[in-house]
PDB file of C-alpha atoms and ligand atoms in Angstrom:
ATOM      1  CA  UNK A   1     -79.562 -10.130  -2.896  1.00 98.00           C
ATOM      2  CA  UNK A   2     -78.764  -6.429  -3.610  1.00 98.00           C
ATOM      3  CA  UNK A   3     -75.781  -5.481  -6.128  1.00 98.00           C
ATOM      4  CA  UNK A   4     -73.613  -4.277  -3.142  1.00 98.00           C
ATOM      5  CA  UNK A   5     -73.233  -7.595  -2.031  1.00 98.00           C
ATOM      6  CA  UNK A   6     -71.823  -9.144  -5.771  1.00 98.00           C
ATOM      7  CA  UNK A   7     -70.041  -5.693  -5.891  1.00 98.00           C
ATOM      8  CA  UNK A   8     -68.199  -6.605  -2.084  1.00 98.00           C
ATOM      9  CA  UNK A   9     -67.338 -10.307  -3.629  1.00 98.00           C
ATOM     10  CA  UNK A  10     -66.108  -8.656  -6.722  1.00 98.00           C
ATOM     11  CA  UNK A  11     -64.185  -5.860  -4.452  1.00 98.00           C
ATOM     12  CA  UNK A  12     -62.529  -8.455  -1.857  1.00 98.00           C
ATOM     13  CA  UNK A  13     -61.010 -10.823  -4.946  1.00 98.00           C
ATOM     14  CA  UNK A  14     -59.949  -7.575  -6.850  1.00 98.00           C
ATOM     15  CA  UNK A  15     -58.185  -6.463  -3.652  1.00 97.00           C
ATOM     16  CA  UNK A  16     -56.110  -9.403  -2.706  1.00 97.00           C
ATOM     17  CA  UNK A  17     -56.265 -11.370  -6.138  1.00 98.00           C
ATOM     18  CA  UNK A  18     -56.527  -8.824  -8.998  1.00 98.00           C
ATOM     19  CA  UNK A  19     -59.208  -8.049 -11.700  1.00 98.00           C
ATOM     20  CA  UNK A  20     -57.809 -10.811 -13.863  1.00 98.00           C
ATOM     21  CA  UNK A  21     -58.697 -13.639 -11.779  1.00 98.00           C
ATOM     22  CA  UNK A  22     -61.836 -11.929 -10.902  1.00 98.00           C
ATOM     23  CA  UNK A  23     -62.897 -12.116 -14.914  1.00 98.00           C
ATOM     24  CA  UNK A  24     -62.614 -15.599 -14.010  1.00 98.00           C
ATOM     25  CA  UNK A  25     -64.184 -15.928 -11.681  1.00 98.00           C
ATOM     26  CA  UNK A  26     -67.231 -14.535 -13.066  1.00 98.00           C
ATOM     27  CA  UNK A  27     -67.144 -16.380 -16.351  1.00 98.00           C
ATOM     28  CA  UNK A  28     -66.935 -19.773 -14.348  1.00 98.00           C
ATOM     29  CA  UNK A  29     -69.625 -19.278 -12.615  1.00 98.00           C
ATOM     30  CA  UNK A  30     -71.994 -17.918 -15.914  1.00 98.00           C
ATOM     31  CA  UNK A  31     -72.180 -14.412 -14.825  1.00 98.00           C
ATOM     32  CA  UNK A  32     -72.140 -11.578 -17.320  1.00 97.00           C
ATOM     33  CA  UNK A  33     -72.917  -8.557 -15.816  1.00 97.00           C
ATOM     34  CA  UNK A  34     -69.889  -5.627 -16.356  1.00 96.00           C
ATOM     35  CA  UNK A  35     -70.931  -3.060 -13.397  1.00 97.00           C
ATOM     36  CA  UNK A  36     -73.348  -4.636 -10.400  1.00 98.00           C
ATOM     37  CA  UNK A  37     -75.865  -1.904  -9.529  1.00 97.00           C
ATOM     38  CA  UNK A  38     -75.241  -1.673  -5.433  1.00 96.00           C
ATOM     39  CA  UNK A  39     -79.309  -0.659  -4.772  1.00 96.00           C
ATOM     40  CA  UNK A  40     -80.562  -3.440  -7.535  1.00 97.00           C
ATOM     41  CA  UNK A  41     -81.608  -7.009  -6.159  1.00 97.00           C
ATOM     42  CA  UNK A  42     -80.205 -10.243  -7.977  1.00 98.00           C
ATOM     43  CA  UNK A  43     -80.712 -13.768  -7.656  1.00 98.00           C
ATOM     44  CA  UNK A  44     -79.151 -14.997  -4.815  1.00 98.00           C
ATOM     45  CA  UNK A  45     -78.303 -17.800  -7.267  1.00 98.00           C
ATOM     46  CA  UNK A  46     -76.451 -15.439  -9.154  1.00 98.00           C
ATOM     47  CA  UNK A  47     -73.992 -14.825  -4.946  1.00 98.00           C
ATOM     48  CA  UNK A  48     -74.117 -17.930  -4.377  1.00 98.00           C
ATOM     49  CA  UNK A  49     -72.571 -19.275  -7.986  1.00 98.00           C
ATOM     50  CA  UNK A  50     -69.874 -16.389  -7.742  1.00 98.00           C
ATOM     51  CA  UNK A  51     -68.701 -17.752  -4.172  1.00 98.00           C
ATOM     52  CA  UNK A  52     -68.456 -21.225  -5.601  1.00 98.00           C
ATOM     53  CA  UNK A  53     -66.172 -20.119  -8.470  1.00 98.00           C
ATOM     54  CA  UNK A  54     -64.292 -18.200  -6.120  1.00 98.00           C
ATOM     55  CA  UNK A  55     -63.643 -21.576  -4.328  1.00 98.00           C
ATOM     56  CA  UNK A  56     -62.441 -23.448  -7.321  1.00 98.00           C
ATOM     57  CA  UNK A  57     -60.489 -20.326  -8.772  1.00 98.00           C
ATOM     58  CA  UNK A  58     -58.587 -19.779  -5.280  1.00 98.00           C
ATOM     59  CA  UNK A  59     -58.738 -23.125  -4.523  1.00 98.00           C
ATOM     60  CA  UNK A  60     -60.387 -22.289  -0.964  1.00 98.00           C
ATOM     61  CA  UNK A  61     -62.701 -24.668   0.513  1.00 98.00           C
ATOM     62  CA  UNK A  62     -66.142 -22.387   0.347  1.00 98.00           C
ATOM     63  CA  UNK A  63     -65.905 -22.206   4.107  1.00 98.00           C
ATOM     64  CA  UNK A  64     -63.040 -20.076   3.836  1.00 98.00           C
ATOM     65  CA  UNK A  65     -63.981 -18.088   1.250  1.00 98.00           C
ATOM     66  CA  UNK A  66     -67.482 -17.340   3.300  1.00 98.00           C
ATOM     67  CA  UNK A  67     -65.483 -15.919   6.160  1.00 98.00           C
ATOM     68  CA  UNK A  68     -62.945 -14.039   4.100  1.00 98.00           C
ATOM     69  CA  UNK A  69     -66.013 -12.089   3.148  1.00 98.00           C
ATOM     70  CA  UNK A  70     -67.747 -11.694   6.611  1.00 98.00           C
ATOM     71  CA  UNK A  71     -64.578 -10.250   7.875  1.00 98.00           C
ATOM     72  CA  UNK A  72     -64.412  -8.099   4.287  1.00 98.00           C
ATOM     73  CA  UNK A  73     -67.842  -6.745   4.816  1.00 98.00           C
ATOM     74  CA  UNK A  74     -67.829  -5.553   8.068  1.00 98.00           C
ATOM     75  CA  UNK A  75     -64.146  -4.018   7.908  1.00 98.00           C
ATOM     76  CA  UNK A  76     -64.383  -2.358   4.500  1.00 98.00           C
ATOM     77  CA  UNK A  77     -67.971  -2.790   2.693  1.00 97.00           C
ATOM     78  CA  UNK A  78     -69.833  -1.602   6.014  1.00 97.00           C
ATOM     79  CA  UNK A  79     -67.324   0.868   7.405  1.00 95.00           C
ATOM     80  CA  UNK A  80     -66.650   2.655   4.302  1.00 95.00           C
ATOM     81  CA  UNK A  81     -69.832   2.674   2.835  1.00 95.00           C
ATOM     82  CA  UNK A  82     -72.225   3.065   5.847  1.00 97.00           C
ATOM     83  CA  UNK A  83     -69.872   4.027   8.797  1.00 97.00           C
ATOM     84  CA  UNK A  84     -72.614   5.902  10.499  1.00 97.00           C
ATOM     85  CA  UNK A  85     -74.935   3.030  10.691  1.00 97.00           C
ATOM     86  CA  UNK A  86     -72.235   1.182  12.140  1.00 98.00           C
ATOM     87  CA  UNK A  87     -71.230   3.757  14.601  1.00 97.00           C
ATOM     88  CA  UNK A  88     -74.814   4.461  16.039  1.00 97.00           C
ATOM     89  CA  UNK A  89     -75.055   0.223  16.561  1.00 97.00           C
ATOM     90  CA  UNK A  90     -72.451   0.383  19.329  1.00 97.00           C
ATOM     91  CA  UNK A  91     -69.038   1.218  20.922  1.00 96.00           C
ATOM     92  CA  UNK A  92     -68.060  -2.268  22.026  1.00 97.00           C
ATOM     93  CA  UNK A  93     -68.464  -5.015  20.664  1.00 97.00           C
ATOM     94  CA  UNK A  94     -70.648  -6.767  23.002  1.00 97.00           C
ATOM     95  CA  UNK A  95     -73.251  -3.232  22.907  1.00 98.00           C
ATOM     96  CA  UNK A  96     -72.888  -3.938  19.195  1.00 98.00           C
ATOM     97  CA  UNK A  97     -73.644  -7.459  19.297  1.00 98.00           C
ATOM     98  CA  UNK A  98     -76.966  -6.831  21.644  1.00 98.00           C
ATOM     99  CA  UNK A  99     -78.176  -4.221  18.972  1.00 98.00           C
ATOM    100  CA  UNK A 100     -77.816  -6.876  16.359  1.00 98.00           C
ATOM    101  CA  UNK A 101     -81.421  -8.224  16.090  1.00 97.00           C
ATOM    102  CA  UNK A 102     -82.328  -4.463  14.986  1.00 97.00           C
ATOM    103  CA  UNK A 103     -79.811  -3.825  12.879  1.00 98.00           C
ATOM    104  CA  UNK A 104     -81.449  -4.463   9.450  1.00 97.00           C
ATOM    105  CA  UNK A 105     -84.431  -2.693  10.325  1.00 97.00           C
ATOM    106  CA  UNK A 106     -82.033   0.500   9.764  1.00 95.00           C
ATOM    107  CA  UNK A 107     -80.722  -0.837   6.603  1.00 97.00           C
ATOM    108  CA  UNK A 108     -84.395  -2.212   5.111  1.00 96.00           C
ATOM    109  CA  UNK A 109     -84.433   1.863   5.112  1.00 95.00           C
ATOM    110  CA  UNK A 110     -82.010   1.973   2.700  1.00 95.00           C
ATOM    111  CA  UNK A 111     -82.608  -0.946   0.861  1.00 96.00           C
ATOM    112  CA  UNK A 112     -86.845  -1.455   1.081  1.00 96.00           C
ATOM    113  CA  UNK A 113     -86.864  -4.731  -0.762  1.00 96.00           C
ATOM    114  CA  UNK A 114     -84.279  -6.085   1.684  1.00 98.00           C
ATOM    115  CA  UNK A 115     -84.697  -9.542   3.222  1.00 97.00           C
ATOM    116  CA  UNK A 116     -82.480  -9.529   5.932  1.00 98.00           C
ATOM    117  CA  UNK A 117     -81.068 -11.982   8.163  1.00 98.00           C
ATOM    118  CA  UNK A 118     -82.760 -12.542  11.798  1.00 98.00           C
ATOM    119  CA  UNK A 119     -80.336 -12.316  15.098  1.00 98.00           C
ATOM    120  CA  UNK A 120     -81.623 -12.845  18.884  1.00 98.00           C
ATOM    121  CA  UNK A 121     -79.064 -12.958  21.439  1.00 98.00           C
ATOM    122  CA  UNK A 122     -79.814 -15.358  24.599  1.00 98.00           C
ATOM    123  CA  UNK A 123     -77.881 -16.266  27.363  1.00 98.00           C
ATOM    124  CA  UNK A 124     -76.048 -13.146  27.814  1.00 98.00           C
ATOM    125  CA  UNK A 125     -73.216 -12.754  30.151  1.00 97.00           C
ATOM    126  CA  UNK A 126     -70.186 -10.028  30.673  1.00 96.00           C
ATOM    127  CA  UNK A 127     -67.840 -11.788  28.073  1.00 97.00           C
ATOM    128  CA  UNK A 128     -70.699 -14.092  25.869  1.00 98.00           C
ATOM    129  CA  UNK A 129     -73.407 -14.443  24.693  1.00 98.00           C
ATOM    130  CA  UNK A 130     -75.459 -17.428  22.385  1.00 98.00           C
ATOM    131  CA  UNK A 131     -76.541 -15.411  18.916  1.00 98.00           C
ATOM    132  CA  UNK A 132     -78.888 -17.465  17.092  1.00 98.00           C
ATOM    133  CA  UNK A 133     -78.722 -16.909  13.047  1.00 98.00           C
ATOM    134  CA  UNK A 134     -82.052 -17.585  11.007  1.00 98.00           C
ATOM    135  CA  UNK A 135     -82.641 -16.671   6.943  1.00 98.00           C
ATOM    136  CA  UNK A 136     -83.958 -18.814   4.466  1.00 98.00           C
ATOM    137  CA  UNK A 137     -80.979 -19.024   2.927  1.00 98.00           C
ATOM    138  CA  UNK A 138     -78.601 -22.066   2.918  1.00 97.00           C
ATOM    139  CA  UNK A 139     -74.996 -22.779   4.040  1.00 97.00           C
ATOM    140  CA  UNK A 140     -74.196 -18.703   5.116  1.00 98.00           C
ATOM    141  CA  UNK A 141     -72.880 -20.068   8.837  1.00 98.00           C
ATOM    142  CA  UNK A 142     -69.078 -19.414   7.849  1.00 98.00           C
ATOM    143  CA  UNK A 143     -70.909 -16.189   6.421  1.00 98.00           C
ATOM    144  CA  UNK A 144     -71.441 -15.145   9.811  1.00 98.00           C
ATOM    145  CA  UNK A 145     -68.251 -16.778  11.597  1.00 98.00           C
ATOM    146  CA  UNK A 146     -66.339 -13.777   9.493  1.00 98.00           C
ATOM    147  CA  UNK A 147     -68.604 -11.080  10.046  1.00 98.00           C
ATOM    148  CA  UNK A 148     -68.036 -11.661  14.166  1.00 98.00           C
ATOM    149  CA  UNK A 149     -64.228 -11.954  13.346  1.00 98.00           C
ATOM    150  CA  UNK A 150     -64.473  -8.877  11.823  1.00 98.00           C
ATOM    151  CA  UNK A 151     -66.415  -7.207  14.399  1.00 98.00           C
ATOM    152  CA  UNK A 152     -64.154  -8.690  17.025  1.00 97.00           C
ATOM    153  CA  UNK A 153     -61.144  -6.490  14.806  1.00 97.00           C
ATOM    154  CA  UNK A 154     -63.465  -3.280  14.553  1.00 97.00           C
ATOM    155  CA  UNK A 155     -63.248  -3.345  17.952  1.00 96.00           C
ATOM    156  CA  UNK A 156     -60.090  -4.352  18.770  1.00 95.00           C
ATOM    157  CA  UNK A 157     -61.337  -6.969  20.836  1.00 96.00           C
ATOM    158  CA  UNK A 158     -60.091 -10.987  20.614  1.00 95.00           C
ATOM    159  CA  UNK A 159     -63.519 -12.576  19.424  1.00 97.00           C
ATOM    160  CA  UNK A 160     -64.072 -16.691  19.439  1.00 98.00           C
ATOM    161  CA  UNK A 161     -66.898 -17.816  17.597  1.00 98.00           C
ATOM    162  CA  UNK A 162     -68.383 -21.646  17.578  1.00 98.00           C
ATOM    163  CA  UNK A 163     -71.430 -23.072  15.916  1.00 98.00           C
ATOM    164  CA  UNK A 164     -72.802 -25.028  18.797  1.00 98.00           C
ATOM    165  CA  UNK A 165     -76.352 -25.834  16.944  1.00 98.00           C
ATOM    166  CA  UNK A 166     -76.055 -26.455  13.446  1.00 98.00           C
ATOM    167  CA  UNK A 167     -78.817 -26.765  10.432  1.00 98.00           C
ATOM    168  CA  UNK A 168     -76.475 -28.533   9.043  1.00 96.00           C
ATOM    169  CA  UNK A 169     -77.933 -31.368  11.799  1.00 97.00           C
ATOM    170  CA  UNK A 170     -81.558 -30.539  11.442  1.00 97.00           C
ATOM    171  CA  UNK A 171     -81.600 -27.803  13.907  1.00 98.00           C
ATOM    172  CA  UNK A 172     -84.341 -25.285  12.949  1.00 97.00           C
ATOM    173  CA  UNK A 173     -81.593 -22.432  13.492  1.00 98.00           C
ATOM    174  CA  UNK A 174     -77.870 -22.043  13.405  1.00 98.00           C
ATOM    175  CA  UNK A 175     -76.833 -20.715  16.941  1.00 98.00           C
ATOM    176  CA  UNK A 176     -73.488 -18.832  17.476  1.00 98.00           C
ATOM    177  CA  UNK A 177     -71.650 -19.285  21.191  1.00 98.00           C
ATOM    178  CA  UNK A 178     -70.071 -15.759  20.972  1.00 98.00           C
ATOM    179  CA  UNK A 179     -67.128 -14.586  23.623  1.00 98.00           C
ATOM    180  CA  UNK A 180     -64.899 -12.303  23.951  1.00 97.00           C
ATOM    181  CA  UNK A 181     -61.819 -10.794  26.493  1.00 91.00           C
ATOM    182  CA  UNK A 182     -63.209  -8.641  29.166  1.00 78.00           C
ATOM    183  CA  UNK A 183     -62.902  -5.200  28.163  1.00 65.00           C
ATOM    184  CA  UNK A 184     -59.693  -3.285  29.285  1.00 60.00           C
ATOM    185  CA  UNK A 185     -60.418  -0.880  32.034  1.00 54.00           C
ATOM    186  CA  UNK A 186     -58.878   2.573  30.749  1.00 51.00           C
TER     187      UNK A 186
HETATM  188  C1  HEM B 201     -74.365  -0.955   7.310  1.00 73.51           C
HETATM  189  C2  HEM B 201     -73.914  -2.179   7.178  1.00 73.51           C
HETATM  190  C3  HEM B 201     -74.714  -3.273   6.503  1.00 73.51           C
HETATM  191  C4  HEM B 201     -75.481  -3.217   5.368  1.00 73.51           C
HETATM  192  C5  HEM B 201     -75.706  -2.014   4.451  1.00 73.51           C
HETATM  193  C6  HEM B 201     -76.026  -4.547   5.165  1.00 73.51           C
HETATM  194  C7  HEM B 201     -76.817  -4.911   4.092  1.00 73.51           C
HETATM  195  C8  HEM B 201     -77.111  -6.193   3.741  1.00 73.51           C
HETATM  196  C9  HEM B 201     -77.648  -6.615   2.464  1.00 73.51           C
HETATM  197  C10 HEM B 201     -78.001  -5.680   1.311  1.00 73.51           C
HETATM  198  C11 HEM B 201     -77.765  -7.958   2.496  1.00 73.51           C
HETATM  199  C12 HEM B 201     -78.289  -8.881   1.385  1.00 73.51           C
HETATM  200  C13 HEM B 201     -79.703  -9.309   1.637  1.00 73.51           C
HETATM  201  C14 HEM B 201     -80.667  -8.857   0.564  1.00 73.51           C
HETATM  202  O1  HEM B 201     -80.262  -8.123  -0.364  1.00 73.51           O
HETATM  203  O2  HEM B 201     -81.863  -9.232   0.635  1.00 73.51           O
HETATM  204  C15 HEM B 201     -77.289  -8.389   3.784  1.00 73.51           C
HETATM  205  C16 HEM B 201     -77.241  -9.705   4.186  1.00 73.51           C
HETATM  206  C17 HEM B 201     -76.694 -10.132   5.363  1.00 73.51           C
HETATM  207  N1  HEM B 201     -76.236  -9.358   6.402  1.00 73.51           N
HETATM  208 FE1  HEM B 201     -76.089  -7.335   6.376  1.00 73.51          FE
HETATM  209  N2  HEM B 201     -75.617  -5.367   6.184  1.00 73.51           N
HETATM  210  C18 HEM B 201     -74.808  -4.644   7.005  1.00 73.51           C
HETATM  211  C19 HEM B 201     -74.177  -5.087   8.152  1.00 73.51           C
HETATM  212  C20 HEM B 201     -74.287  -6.346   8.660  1.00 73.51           C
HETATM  213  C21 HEM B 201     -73.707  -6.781   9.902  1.00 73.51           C
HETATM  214  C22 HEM B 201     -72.903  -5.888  10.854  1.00 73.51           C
HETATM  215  C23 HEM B 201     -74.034  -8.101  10.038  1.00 73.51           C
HETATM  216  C24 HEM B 201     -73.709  -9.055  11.148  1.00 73.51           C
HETATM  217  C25 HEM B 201     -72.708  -8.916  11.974  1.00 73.51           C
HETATM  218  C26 HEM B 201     -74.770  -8.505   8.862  1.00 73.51           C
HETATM  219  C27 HEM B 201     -75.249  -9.776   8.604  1.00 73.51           C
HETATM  220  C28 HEM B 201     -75.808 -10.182   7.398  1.00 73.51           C
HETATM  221  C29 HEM B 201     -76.017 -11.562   7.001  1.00 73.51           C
HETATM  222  C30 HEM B 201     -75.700 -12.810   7.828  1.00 73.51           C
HETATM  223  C31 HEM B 201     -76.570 -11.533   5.717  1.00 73.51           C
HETATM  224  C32 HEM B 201     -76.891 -12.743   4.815  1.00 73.51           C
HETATM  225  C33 HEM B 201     -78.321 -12.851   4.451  1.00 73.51           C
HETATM  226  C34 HEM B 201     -79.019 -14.000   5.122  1.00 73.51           C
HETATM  227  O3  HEM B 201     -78.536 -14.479   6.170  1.00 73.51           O
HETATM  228  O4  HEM B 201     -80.079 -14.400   4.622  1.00 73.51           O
HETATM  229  N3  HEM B 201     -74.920  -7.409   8.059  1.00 73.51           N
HETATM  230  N4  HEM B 201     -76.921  -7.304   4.535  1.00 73.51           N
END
């Protein structure tokens, strides 16, 4: 995965934890790299090691730590770094949720060697919607349990997110029932 995602990890433990425990956090999980280059891919070995540090460091089920940084990347990684992509996906949440599955198309722009999550949203209705979740990738669910609670505070809107069909059960895909509170008239 590109550098700005190791750089996020490093930026979310330095925030709430300080740069000490982030040192070790990196040497526990083998990585020696001083500065992650944001527009550089890594192994996602390299993310996924970090995370599981991070666990045993902060003694944080890797669950938690997975949604600490969902909510971290859309609220700070995403707004402060690419605050006009976000704006142009949407003005509510559930606008922004629809434009989902196109997202990353935007961002491959950015990043061309990019290999981006898939969204599709089914079943929508006024306050829900089912968003099925497919990568390649392994175990990023609580991944993307955060980034809707962060989108749900972006937006000042109460968000509850369940994982009604899980990989974890042999599903193909993970699938997300999304809902929110009906927006407030103004
Ligand atoms: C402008 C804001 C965003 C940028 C720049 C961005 C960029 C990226 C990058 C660089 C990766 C790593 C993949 C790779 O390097 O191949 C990634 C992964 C991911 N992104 Fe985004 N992203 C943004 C917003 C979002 C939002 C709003 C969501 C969902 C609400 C999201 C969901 C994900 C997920 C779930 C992954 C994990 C990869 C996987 O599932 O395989 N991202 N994104």
């Amino acid at each position: 995965m590109y550098g700005m995602v190791n750089k996020a990890v490093e930026q979310m433990v330095c925030t709430h934890y300080g740069e000490s425990v982030w040192e070790e956090i990196k040497a526990r999980a083998g990585v020696d790299v001083d500065v992650f280059m944001s527009n550089e891919p890594y192994p996602d070995q390299m993310t996924f090691a970090l995370v599981a540090a991070a666990s045993d460091v902060l003694k944080l089920p890797t669950d938690k730590v997975l949604e600490a940084f969902g909510e971290h990347w859309v609220l700070h990684t995403a707004r402060d770094g690419y605050g006009g992509l976000m704006d142009a996906a949407g003005r509510s949440l559930p606008e922004f949720l629809n434009n989902l599955p196109n997202f990353h198309s935007r961002v491959a722009m950015i990043f061309p060697k990019l290999e981006p999550p898939r969204f599709e949203c089914t079943d929508v209705t006024a306050t829900s919607l089912k968003l099925h979740y497919r990568t390649h990738r392994e175990g990023l669910a609580p991944f993307v349990v955060g980034l809707m609670q962060g989108l749900g505070k972006m937006f000042s809107t109460p968000v509850t997110v369940r994982l009604v069909q899980s990989r974890d059960d042999g599903a193909d895909h993970d699938v997300f029932d999304v809902s929110w509170s009906p927006a407030r008239v103004a």
